[in-house]
Amino acid sequence: MWRKKNFYGHSLLIISLLLIGCKASLQIKSHQFINSPISSDSSQVLDQSVLKTIAPYKAKVDGQMNERIMVASADLTKESPEGPLGNMVCDVLMRYAIKQGKQPDVCVLNAGGLRIPTIYKGDVLVRTVFELLPFDNQLVMLQVSGAQLKELLDLVAQNNGWPVAGLRITIKDKKAESILIKGEPLDLAAKYWVLTSDYLAGGGDNAAMLNQPLQYFYFTIMLRDALIAQLKNMFYDGETLQAVKDGRITKE
Amino acid sequence: MEELQKNSRKAFLKQTLYLVGFGALANSPVKVLAHTEPKKLTILHTNDWHSRIEPFPAIDKKLGGKGGAAARAAYINKVRDEKGEILLLDAGDIFQGTPYFNFFGGELEYKLMSQMGYDCVTLGNHDFDAGIEGLLKQMPHASFDMVNANYDFSKSALNGKVKPYKIYRKQGLKIGVFGLGIELDGLVPAKLYGNIIYNDPIAVANKMAETLKKLHKCDLVICLSHLGYKYNSTKVCDEILATKTAHIDLIIGGHTHTFLPEPAWYTNVINKKVCVNQVGWAGLQVGSLSYTFEPFVNTANEPSSALIELTNLEN
């Protein structure tokens, strides 16, 4: 019995050694490739079991996307050098940050980040905010020098005005002039906290001056979610959205 | 499957006998076993799903009606019906991009990929968007493997949950799959990726590929990469990976959302061809790579790249 087992063991070992030692290498003989486009239009076959898995989630998403989180008392339009839509987004984000116990001095976003031209008078839905801010940009706060802030505001001027809050500038020859931060003239030697998106903070849209901040704070929330949260709070407190255009950016 | 294994065992035994009999031929690149059936394997792959469960909405002028998980599943099933056992892979960034992620944290994405029969995925930067905890929470919904070899997880809660590589046996072939991730610092808030340490992808890839090819004798070595296809800088990317390493046969990429019109070919450090493919994002395309293998009794010399035939059937 023992002998037999041992014999078996030996022959297995020999065969294994042969297999390891003499494994015929497989060679790739040919390839075929195709990157197939996927479409869900009416001519296409859809997987019914996958649709069934999606259905309950879709019902919840659709339900939540249609939730009313605010009412606009007037049309809020995207304009330059300043407009009610950009002003609203920056003002509301400033209030969100303050509610989190932070003290941003200013808020600056890029105009390209706002993806719909108008929030119309009436109900504002979660879906509206998703359409307004479809990019998954995070809300961040950077501490910069007054000189860096001046550079950033020159970029705002160069772009004929971006959405801002907490400051006033006049655009003259594509430069920011008569700069007021929270009502005070800009001090090039002072330090300021700038509320913005991680997109601009990462140097996007030529905002390279934001690449080397003195300090960095992550809210770990997307701009969109912060806006939704703050709008909900305001609506709960009985506020509605007004079309604010207060001359924070003027052109000479 | 069992039948296949049995067959391949039979084939090996046969080969062994042939080797004993034709020992003199063992080192010559002659196809001694020309009568043996070639082995075929189809690899399907996606990257950067970005939580695209539904097709793009009709109001989207460019992408309206395109994509959609149910259409992807139907395509994958069709290929399975035609080819039998396939290998189904994803190169990361499964999470983030639609309310499905915001509301359910990736649960539906993982459930659907499990339902579609994905074998293996790697981690993209956005897969950390809900933090390590968020990722851990969704893992029970994933019946597929997760691989990454250049993140050191030893101080992370993901330790042991993400393997450096996995070996798959499909169609009688042995396929090694390892993963590479992009540097998370600057891309993902440190708070979200925690104590993961990033290691140089090139050094890690060389080690992995050699282990899979030489030690485990894989017939095919695949790298699932979330490094990105190519940059206007010296930043490490799939192109650099392909040319600065040895023993990788195929790099399936992601991150840069690159729609390659066809796979790109590079020559690696040992003068072998490396295939790089990436299929954009959002599940708008599924990549399909079909390989045919033939056994060669030539253990002393590596098959030379000149012997590889390239069939380009569709653009």
Coordinates of C-alpha atoms in Angstrom, one line a residue:
Chain A
M1 CA 0.0 0.0 0.0
W2 CA 2.7 2.4 1.1
R3 CA 4.9 1.3 -1.8
K4 CA 2.1 1.9 -4.3
K5 CA 1.4 5.4 -3.0
N6 CA 5.1 6.2 -3.1
F7 CA 5.3 4.9 -6.7
Y8 CA 2.4 7.0 -7.7
G9 CA 3.9 10.0 -6.0
H10 CA 7.2 9.5 -7.9
S11 CA 5.6 9.1 -11.3
L12 CA 3.5 12.2 -10.7
L13 CA 6.6 14.1 -9.8
I14 CA 8.4 12.9 -12.9
I15 CA 5.5 13.8 -15.1
S16 CA 5.3 17.3 -13.4
L17 CA 9.0 17.8 -13.9
L18 CA 8.6 16.8 -17.6
L19 CA 5.7 19.2 -18.0
I20 CA 7.5 22.1 -16.3
G21 CA 10.7 21.4 -18.1
C22 CA 9.3 20.8 -21.5
K23 CA 6.2 22.9 -21.7
A24 CA 5.7 23.8 -25.3
S25 CA 5.5 27.6 -25.5
L26 CA 2.4 28.9 -27.0
Q27 CA 2.9 31.5 -29.7
I28 CA 0.5 34.2 -30.6
K29 CA -0.3 33.3 -34.2
S30 CA -2.7 36.1 -35.1
H31 CA -4.9 38.8 -33.8
Q32 CA -8.2 40.3 -34.8
F33 CA -9.6 43.4 -33.2
I34 CA -12.6 45.6 -33.3
N35 CA -13.6 48.4 -31.0
S36 CA -17.4 48.1 -31.3
P37 CA -19.6 51.2 -30.7
I38 CA -22.4 50.6 -28.3
S39 CA -25.8 52.2 -29.0
S40 CA -29.1 51.9 -27.2
D41 CA -31.3 53.3 -30.1
S42 CA -34.4 51.5 -31.0
S43 CA -32.7 49.2 -33.6
Q44 CA -30.5 47.7 -30.9
V45 CA -31.0 44.6 -28.8
L46 CA -31.0 45.4 -25.0
D47 CA -30.3 42.9 -22.3
Q48 CA -33.6 42.5 -20.4
S49 CA -32.0 41.1 -17.2
V50 CA -29.7 44.2 -17.0
L51 CA -32.7 46.5 -17.5
K52 CA -34.5 44.7 -14.7
T53 CA -31.5 45.2 -12.4
I54 CA -31.4 48.9 -13.3
A55 CA -35.1 49.6 -12.9
P56 CA -35.5 50.1 -9.1
Y57 CA -32.3 52.3 -9.0
K58 CA -33.6 54.3 -12.0
A59 CA -36.9 54.9 -10.3
K60 CA -35.1 56.3 -7.2
V61 CA -32.7 58.5 -9.3
D62 CA -35.5 59.9 -11.4
G63 CA -37.5 60.5 -8.2
Q64 CA -34.7 62.4 -6.6
M65 CA -33.6 64.3 -9.7
N66 CA -37.1 65.7 -9.9
E67 CA -37.0 66.9 -6.3
R68 CA -37.6 70.7 -5.9
I69 CA -34.9 72.2 -3.8
M70 CA -35.5 75.9 -4.5
V71 CA -37.7 78.4 -6.3
A72 CA -36.3 81.1 -8.5
S73 CA -38.3 84.4 -8.3
A74 CA -36.9 85.6 -11.6
D75 CA -34.9 84.3 -14.6
L76 CA -31.2 83.9 -13.6
T77 CA -29.1 84.4 -16.7
K78 CA -25.4 83.9 -17.5
E79 CA -24.0 87.2 -18.6
S80 CA -20.7 89.0 -18.8
P81 CA -18.9 90.7 -17.2
E82 CA -21.3 89.7 -14.5
G83 CA -24.8 88.1 -14.4
P84 CA -27.3 86.9 -11.9
L85 CA -26.6 83.2 -12.5
G86 CA -22.8 83.4 -11.8
N87 CA -23.5 85.7 -8.9
M88 CA -26.0 83.3 -7.4
V89 CA -23.7 80.3 -7.7
C90 CA -20.7 82.1 -6.0
D91 CA -22.9 83.8 -3.3
V92 CA -24.5 80.4 -2.4
L93 CA -21.1 78.6 -2.3
M94 CA -19.7 81.3 -0.1
R95 CA -22.6 80.8 2.3
Y96 CA -22.0 77.0 2.2
A97 CA -18.4 77.4 3.1
I98 CA -19.2 79.8 6.0
K99 CA -21.8 77.3 7.2
Q100 CA -19.0 74.8 7.4
G101 CA -17.1 77.1 9.7
K102 CA -14.7 78.4 7.0
Q103 CA -14.0 82.0 6.2
P104 CA -13.4 82.5 2.5
D105 CA -12.6 86.0 1.4
V106 CA -13.6 85.6 -2.2
C107 CA -15.1 83.0 -4.5
V108 CA -13.9 82.8 -8.1
L109 CA -15.1 80.2 -10.7
N110 CA -14.6 80.0 -14.4
A111 CA -17.5 80.9 -16.7
G112 CA -17.0 77.7 -18.6
G113 CA -18.0 75.6 -15.6
L114 CA -21.6 76.8 -15.7
R115 CA -23.2 74.8 -18.4
I116 CA -26.7 76.2 -18.9
P117 CA -27.4 79.8 -19.9
T118 CA -30.4 80.3 -17.6
I119 CA -32.2 79.0 -14.5
Y120 CA -35.8 80.0 -15.3
K121 CA -38.2 81.6 -12.9
G122 CA -40.0 78.8 -11.1
D123 CA -39.0 75.5 -9.5
V124 CA -35.3 74.7 -9.3
L125 CA -34.8 70.9 -9.3
V126 CA -31.9 68.7 -8.4
R127 CA -31.8 68.0 -12.1
T128 CA -31.4 71.7 -12.8
V129 CA -28.2 71.8 -10.7
F130 CA -26.9 68.7 -12.4
E131 CA -27.3 70.4 -15.7
L132 CA -25.8 73.6 -14.4
L133 CA -22.7 71.9 -12.9
P134 CA -22.3 68.6 -14.7
F135 CA -18.6 68.3 -14.0
D136 CA -17.4 66.5 -11.0
N137 CA -15.3 69.3 -9.6
Q138 CA -14.6 69.5 -6.0
L139 CA -15.0 72.6 -3.8
V140 CA -11.7 73.7 -2.5
M141 CA -10.3 76.8 -0.7
L142 CA -6.8 78.1 -1.3
Q143 CA -4.8 80.6 0.7
V144 CA -2.9 82.9 -1.7
S145 CA -0.9 86.1 -1.5
G146 CA -2.5 89.4 -2.5
A147 CA -0.1 89.4 -5.5
Q148 CA -1.4 85.9 -6.6
L149 CA -5.0 87.1 -6.1
K150 CA -4.2 90.1 -8.3
E151 CA -3.0 87.8 -11.0
L152 CA -6.1 85.7 -10.7
L153 CA -8.4 88.7 -11.0
D154 CA -6.4 89.9 -14.0
L155 CA -7.3 86.5 -15.5
V156 CA -10.9 87.1 -14.6
A157 CA -10.6 90.5 -16.4
Q158 CA -8.9 88.9 -19.4
N159 CA -11.9 86.6 -19.8
N160 CA -14.3 89.5 -19.7
G161 CA -15.5 88.6 -16.2
W162 CA -16.0 85.3 -14.4
P163 CA -18.5 84.3 -11.7
V164 CA -17.2 85.9 -8.4
A165 CA -18.3 86.8 -4.9
G166 CA -16.8 88.8 -2.1
L167 CA -15.0 91.3 -4.3
R168 CA -15.5 94.2 -6.7
I169 CA -13.3 95.0 -9.8
T170 CA -13.4 97.2 -12.8
I171 CA -12.0 95.8 -16.0
K172 CA -9.7 98.2 -17.8
D173 CA -7.5 97.1 -20.7
K174 CA -8.0 93.5 -19.8
K175 CA -6.7 94.1 -16.3
A176 CA -8.5 94.2 -12.9
E177 CA -8.5 97.7 -11.5
S178 CA -10.0 99.3 -8.4
I179 CA -10.0 96.0 -6.6
L180 CA -12.0 95.8 -3.4
I181 CA -11.9 92.6 -1.2
K182 CA -14.8 92.5 1.3
G183 CA -15.0 96.3 0.8
E184 CA -11.3 96.9 1.4
P185 CA -8.6 97.7 -1.2
L186 CA -6.5 94.7 -2.2
D187 CA -3.3 94.4 -0.1
L188 CA -0.6 92.7 -2.3
A189 CA 1.3 91.6 0.9
A190 CA -1.8 90.2 2.7
K191 CA -3.1 86.6 2.5
Y192 CA -6.5 85.7 1.2
W193 CA -8.6 82.6 1.1
V194 CA -10.1 81.9 -2.3
L195 CA -13.1 79.5 -2.6
T196 CA -13.0 77.8 -6.0
S197 CA -13.1 74.5 -7.9
D198 CA -10.3 72.0 -7.9
Y199 CA -10.3 72.5 -11.7
L200 CA -9.1 76.1 -11.4
A201 CA -7.0 75.2 -8.3
G202 CA -5.2 72.7 -10.5
G203 CA -4.3 75.5 -13.0
G204 CA -7.2 74.9 -15.3
D205 CA -8.2 77.7 -17.7
N206 CA -4.7 79.2 -17.4
A207 CA -5.1 79.8 -13.6
A208 CA -1.5 78.7 -13.1
M209 CA -1.1 81.3 -10.3
L210 CA -3.2 79.0 -8.2
N211 CA -0.8 76.1 -8.6
Q212 CA 1.3 77.1 -5.6
P213 CA -1.0 78.2 -2.9
L214 CA 0.2 79.0 0.6
Q215 CA -2.4 76.6 2.1
Y216 CA -5.0 74.2 0.6
F217 CA -8.3 73.1 2.1
Y218 CA -10.5 70.3 0.6
F219 CA -14.2 70.3 1.5
T220 CA -14.4 66.8 -0.1
I221 CA -17.7 67.7 -1.7
M222 CA -18.4 68.5 -5.3
L223 CA -19.5 72.0 -6.2
R224 CA -22.8 70.7 -7.4
D225 CA -23.5 68.9 -4.1
A226 CA -22.5 71.9 -2.0
L227 CA -24.8 74.1 -4.1
I228 CA -27.7 71.6 -3.7
A229 CA -27.1 71.4 0.0
Q230 CA -27.1 75.1 0.5
L231 CA -30.0 75.8 -1.7
K232 CA -32.0 73.2 0.2
N233 CA -31.1 74.9 3.5
M234 CA -32.1 78.4 2.2
F235 CA -35.4 77.1 0.8
Y236 CA -36.1 75.4 4.1
D237 CA -35.6 78.8 5.7
G238 CA -38.1 80.4 3.4
E239 CA -35.7 82.1 0.9
T240 CA -36.1 82.1 -2.8
L241 CA -33.6 83.1 -5.5
Q242 CA -33.4 86.7 -6.7
A243 CA -31.7 87.9 -9.8
V244 CA -28.8 89.8 -8.3
K245 CA -26.7 92.1 -10.4
D246 CA -24.8 94.5 -8.1
G247 CA -22.0 95.8 -10.2
R248 CA -19.3 93.6 -8.6
I249 CA -17.7 93.5 -12.0
T250 CA -17.9 96.6 -14.2
K251 CA -16.1 97.5 -17.4
E252 CA -14.5 100.7 -18.2
Chain B
M1 CA -14.3 23.6 -19.0
E2 CA -13.3 20.4 -17.4
E3 CA -13.3 18.8 -20.8
L4 CA -11.0 21.5 -22.0
Q5 CA -8.6 21.0 -19.1
K6 CA -8.7 17.3 -19.8
N7 CA -7.9 17.9 -23.4
S8 CA -5.1 20.3 -22.6
R9 CA -3.6 17.8 -20.2
K10 CA -3.8 15.2 -22.9
A11 CA -2.1 17.5 -25.3
F12 CA 0.6 18.2 -22.8
L13 CA 1.2 14.5 -22.3
K14 CA 1.3 14.0 -26.0
Q15 CA 3.8 16.9 -26.3
T16 CA 5.9 15.4 -23.6
L17 CA 6.0 12.1 -25.5
Y18 CA 6.9 13.9 -28.7
L19 CA 9.6 15.7 -26.9
V20 CA 11.1 12.4 -25.6
G21 CA 10.8 11.0 -29.1
F22 CA 12.1 14.0 -31.0
G23 CA 14.5 15.3 -28.4
A24 CA 16.9 16.4 -31.1
L25 CA 14.3 18.7 -32.5
A26 CA 13.4 20.3 -29.2
N27 CA 15.6 23.4 -29.7
S28 CA 14.8 24.1 -33.3
P29 CA 12.0 26.5 -34.1
V30 CA 10.2 23.8 -36.1
K31 CA 6.4 23.3 -35.7
V32 CA 6.6 19.7 -34.5
L33 CA 3.0 19.8 -33.3
A34 CA 1.4 21.3 -36.4
H35 CA -1.5 19.0 -36.1
T36 CA -2.5 20.3 -32.7
E37 CA -5.6 22.5 -32.7
P38 CA -4.8 26.2 -32.3
K39 CA -6.2 27.8 -29.2
K40 CA -8.4 30.8 -29.5
L41 CA -9.3 33.5 -26.9
T42 CA -11.4 36.6 -27.2
I43 CA -10.8 39.4 -24.7
L44 CA -13.5 42.1 -24.3
H45 CA -12.7 45.2 -22.4
T46 CA -14.0 48.6 -21.3
N47 CA -12.6 51.5 -19.4
D48 CA -13.9 54.6 -17.6
W49 CA -17.5 53.6 -17.3
H50 CA -18.0 56.7 -15.1
S51 CA -21.3 55.4 -13.8
R52 CA -22.8 55.5 -17.3
I53 CA -25.7 53.1 -16.6
E54 CA -28.2 54.6 -19.1
P55 CA -27.5 55.8 -22.6
F56 CA -26.8 59.5 -23.0
P57 CA -30.0 61.5 -23.0
A58 CA -31.7 62.4 -26.2
I59 CA -31.0 66.1 -25.7
D60 CA -27.3 65.5 -26.1
K61 CA -26.7 66.4 -29.7
K62 CA -23.4 64.4 -30.0
L63 CA -24.0 61.3 -27.8
G64 CA -27.7 61.1 -27.4
G65 CA -28.9 57.4 -27.4
K66 CA -25.3 56.1 -27.4
G67 CA -23.9 53.8 -24.7
G68 CA -26.1 52.1 -22.1
A69 CA -25.4 49.1 -19.8
A70 CA -28.2 47.0 -21.3
A71 CA -26.7 47.4 -24.8
R72 CA -23.2 46.7 -23.5
A73 CA -24.5 43.5 -21.9
A74 CA -26.3 42.4 -25.1
Y75 CA -23.1 42.9 -27.1
I76 CA -21.0 40.9 -24.5
N77 CA -23.6 38.1 -24.5
K78 CA -23.6 38.0 -28.3
V79 CA -19.8 37.5 -28.3
R80 CA -20.0 34.9 -25.6
D81 CA -22.6 33.0 -27.7
E82 CA -20.2 33.1 -30.7
K83 CA -16.9 32.5 -29.0
G84 CA -17.7 30.6 -25.8
E85 CA -15.5 31.4 -22.8
I86 CA -14.1 34.9 -23.0
L87 CA -12.1 37.2 -20.8
L88 CA -13.9 40.4 -19.7
L89 CA -11.8 43.2 -18.3
D90 CA -12.1 46.9 -17.3
A91 CA -9.3 49.4 -16.8
G92 CA -10.8 51.5 -14.0
D93 CA -12.8 54.7 -13.2
I94 CA -16.0 52.7 -13.0
F95 CA -17.3 55.3 -10.5
Q96 CA -18.4 58.9 -10.8
G97 CA -20.1 60.9 -13.4
T98 CA -23.9 60.3 -13.1
P99 CA -26.3 60.6 -10.2
Y100 CA -26.2 56.8 -9.9
F101 CA -22.9 57.2 -8.2
N102 CA -23.9 60.1 -6.1
F103 CA -27.0 58.3 -4.9
F104 CA -25.8 54.7 -4.6
G105 CA -22.0 55.0 -4.3
G106 CA -21.2 52.5 -7.1
E107 CA -23.4 49.7 -5.9
L108 CA -25.3 49.4 -9.3
E109 CA -22.1 49.7 -11.3
Y110 CA -20.6 46.7 -9.5
K111 CA -23.8 44.7 -9.6
L112 CA -24.1 45.2 -13.3
M113 CA -20.5 44.3 -14.0
S114 CA -20.9 41.2 -11.9
Q115 CA -24.1 40.3 -13.9
M116 CA -22.2 40.8 -17.2
G117 CA -19.5 38.4 -15.9
Y118 CA -16.5 40.7 -15.7
D119 CA -13.4 38.7 -14.7
C120 CA -11.1 41.5 -13.5
V121 CA -10.8 45.3 -13.2
T122 CA -8.2 47.7 -12.0
L123 CA -8.7 50.8 -9.9
G124 CA -8.9 54.3 -11.4
N125 CA -8.5 57.5 -9.5
H126 CA -12.3 58.1 -9.4
D127 CA -12.8 54.7 -7.8
F128 CA -11.5 56.4 -4.7
D129 CA -14.1 59.3 -4.9
A130 CA -16.1 57.8 -2.0
G131 CA -12.9 57.1 -0.1
I132 CA -11.4 53.8 0.9
E133 CA -14.5 53.2 3.0
G134 CA -16.8 53.8 0.1
L135 CA -14.9 51.4 -2.1
L136 CA -14.8 48.7 0.6
K137 CA -18.6 49.1 1.1
Q138 CA -19.3 48.3 -2.5
M139 CA -16.9 45.4 -2.8
P140 CA -19.5 42.8 -1.7
H141 CA -21.4 43.7 -4.8
A142 CA -18.5 42.8 -7.0
S143 CA -18.0 39.1 -8.1
F144 CA -15.0 40.0 -10.1
D145 CA -11.3 40.5 -9.1
M146 CA -9.6 43.8 -8.5
V147 CA -5.9 44.1 -9.4
N148 CA -3.3 46.7 -8.8
A149 CA 0.5 46.0 -8.4
N150 CA 2.0 49.5 -7.9
Y151 CA -0.1 50.7 -5.0
D152 CA 1.2 49.6 -1.7
F153 CA -1.9 48.8 0.3
S154 CA -0.1 47.3 3.3
K155 CA -1.2 50.3 5.5
S156 CA -4.6 50.6 3.9
A157 CA -7.9 48.9 4.7
L158 CA -7.8 47.6 1.1
N159 CA -4.9 45.3 2.0
G160 CA -5.6 41.8 0.7
K161 CA -8.8 43.0 -1.1
V162 CA -6.9 44.2 -4.2
K163 CA -4.4 41.7 -5.5
P164 CA -1.3 42.6 -7.6
Y165 CA -2.3 40.1 -10.2
K166 CA -4.6 37.2 -11.0
I167 CA -4.1 34.2 -13.3
Y168 CA -7.1 33.0 -15.4
R169 CA -7.4 29.8 -17.3
K170 CA -9.6 30.2 -20.3
Q171 CA -9.9 28.1 -23.4
G172 CA -7.0 26.0 -22.2
L173 CA -4.8 29.0 -22.0
K174 CA -3.1 30.6 -19.0
I175 CA -3.5 34.4 -18.9
G176 CA -1.8 36.6 -16.3
V177 CA -3.5 39.9 -15.6
F178 CA -1.9 42.6 -13.4
G179 CA -3.0 46.2 -12.7
L180 CA -1.3 49.6 -12.7
G181 CA -2.7 52.8 -11.2
I182 CA -1.9 56.5 -11.7
E183 CA -0.3 58.6 -9.0
L184 CA -3.1 59.7 -6.8
D185 CA -1.4 62.7 -5.1
G186 CA -2.8 65.8 -6.7
L187 CA -5.6 63.9 -8.5
V188 CA -7.5 62.6 -5.5
P189 CA -7.7 64.3 -2.1
A190 CA -5.3 62.6 0.3
K191 CA -8.1 62.1 2.7
L192 CA -9.9 59.8 0.3
Y193 CA -7.0 57.5 -0.7
G194 CA -5.5 57.4 2.8
N195 CA -2.3 55.4 3.3
I196 CA -1.9 54.0 -0.2
I197 CA 1.7 54.4 -1.3
Y198 CA 2.4 54.8 -5.0
N199 CA 5.3 52.9 -6.6
D200 CA 7.0 53.5 -9.9
P201 CA 4.8 51.7 -12.5
I202 CA 7.6 50.7 -14.8
A203 CA 9.7 48.9 -12.2
V204 CA 6.6 47.2 -10.9
A205 CA 5.4 46.2 -14.3
N206 CA 8.8 44.6 -15.2
K207 CA 8.7 42.6 -12.1
M208 CA 5.1 41.5 -12.5
A209 CA 5.4 40.7 -16.2
E210 CA 8.5 38.6 -15.6
T211 CA 6.8 36.7 -12.8
L212 CA 3.8 36.0 -14.9
K213 CA 5.7 35.0 -18.0
K214 CA 8.7 33.2 -16.6
L215 CA 7.6 31.8 -13.2
H216 CA 3.9 31.2 -13.9
K217 CA 4.5 30.5 -17.7
C218 CA 1.4 32.5 -18.7
D219 CA 0.6 32.3 -22.4
L220 CA -0.5 35.9 -22.4
V221 CA 0.4 38.7 -20.0
I222 CA -2.1 41.6 -19.8
C223 CA -1.6 44.9 -18.0
L224 CA -4.8 46.7 -16.9
S225 CA -3.5 50.2 -16.8
H226 CA -5.1 53.4 -15.5
L227 CA -2.0 55.5 -16.3
G228 CA -3.4 57.1 -19.4
Y229 CA -2.5 56.6 -23.0
K230 CA -0.1 59.5 -23.6
Y231 CA 0.6 63.1 -22.4
N232 CA 2.4 66.1 -23.7
S233 CA 5.0 65.6 -21.1
T234 CA 7.3 62.9 -19.7
K235 CA 4.6 61.7 -17.3
V236 CA 4.4 57.9 -17.3
C237 CA 1.8 56.6 -19.7
D238 CA 0.8 53.4 -21.6
E239 CA 3.1 54.4 -24.5
I240 CA 6.1 54.6 -22.1
L241 CA 5.0 51.5 -20.3
A242 CA 4.9 49.5 -23.6
T243 CA 8.3 50.6 -24.7
K244 CA 10.2 50.5 -21.4
T245 CA 9.2 47.0 -20.2
A246 CA 9.5 43.4 -21.2
H247 CA 7.1 40.4 -21.3
I248 CA 3.8 42.4 -21.5
D249 CA 1.8 41.3 -24.5
L250 CA -1.2 43.6 -24.1
I251 CA -1.9 46.8 -22.3
I252 CA -5.6 47.7 -21.8
G253 CA -5.7 51.4 -20.8
G254 CA -7.9 54.0 -19.4
H255 CA -8.0 57.5 -17.7
T256 CA -7.3 59.7 -20.8
H257 CA -10.7 58.7 -22.3
T258 CA -8.8 58.0 -25.6
F259 CA -10.8 56.5 -28.4
L260 CA -8.1 54.7 -30.3
P261 CA -9.4 54.0 -33.8
E262 CA -7.5 50.7 -33.6
P263 CA -5.0 49.3 -31.1
A264 CA -1.6 50.9 -31.1
W265 CA 1.5 48.7 -31.5
Y266 CA 4.9 49.3 -29.8
T267 CA 8.2 47.5 -29.6
N268 CA 9.4 46.7 -26.1
V269 CA 12.9 46.4 -24.6
I270 CA 13.3 42.8 -25.8
N271 CA 12.2 43.7 -29.3
K272 CA 8.7 42.2 -29.0
K273 CA 5.5 43.7 -30.1
V274 CA 3.1 45.1 -27.4
C275 CA -0.5 46.0 -28.2
V276 CA -2.1 49.0 -26.4
N277 CA -5.8 49.5 -26.6
Q278 CA -8.3 52.0 -25.0
V279 CA -11.9 52.5 -25.8
G280 CA -12.8 56.1 -24.8
W281 CA -15.1 56.2 -21.9
A282 CA -18.7 55.9 -20.7
G283 CA -19.2 52.5 -22.2
L284 CA -19.5 54.0 -25.6
Q285 CA -17.4 51.2 -27.1
V286 CA -16.4 47.7 -26.1
G287 CA -12.9 46.6 -27.3
S288 CA -12.6 43.1 -28.7
L289 CA -9.3 41.4 -29.2
S290 CA -9.2 37.8 -30.5
Y291 CA -6.0 35.9 -30.3
T292 CA -5.1 32.6 -31.9
F293 CA -2.3 30.6 -30.3
E294 CA -0.3 27.8 -31.8
P295 CA 2.0 25.6 -29.8
F296 CA 5.7 25.6 -30.7
V297 CA 8.2 23.2 -29.4
N298 CA 10.9 25.8 -28.9
T299 CA 11.6 26.1 -25.2
A300 CA 15.2 27.3 -25.5
N301 CA 14.4 30.4 -27.6
E302 CA 11.6 32.8 -27.2
P303 CA 9.3 33.0 -30.2
S304 CA 10.6 35.8 -32.3
S305 CA 8.3 38.7 -33.0
A306 CA 8.8 38.2 -36.7
L307 CA 6.7 35.1 -36.5
I308 CA 3.7 37.0 -35.3
E309 CA 1.1 37.5 -38.0
L310 CA -1.1 40.5 -37.7
T311 CA -4.6 40.3 -39.1
N312 CA -6.4 43.6 -39.2
L313 CA -9.9 42.8 -40.3
E314 CA -11.7 45.9 -39.3
N315 CA -10.2 49.3 -39.2

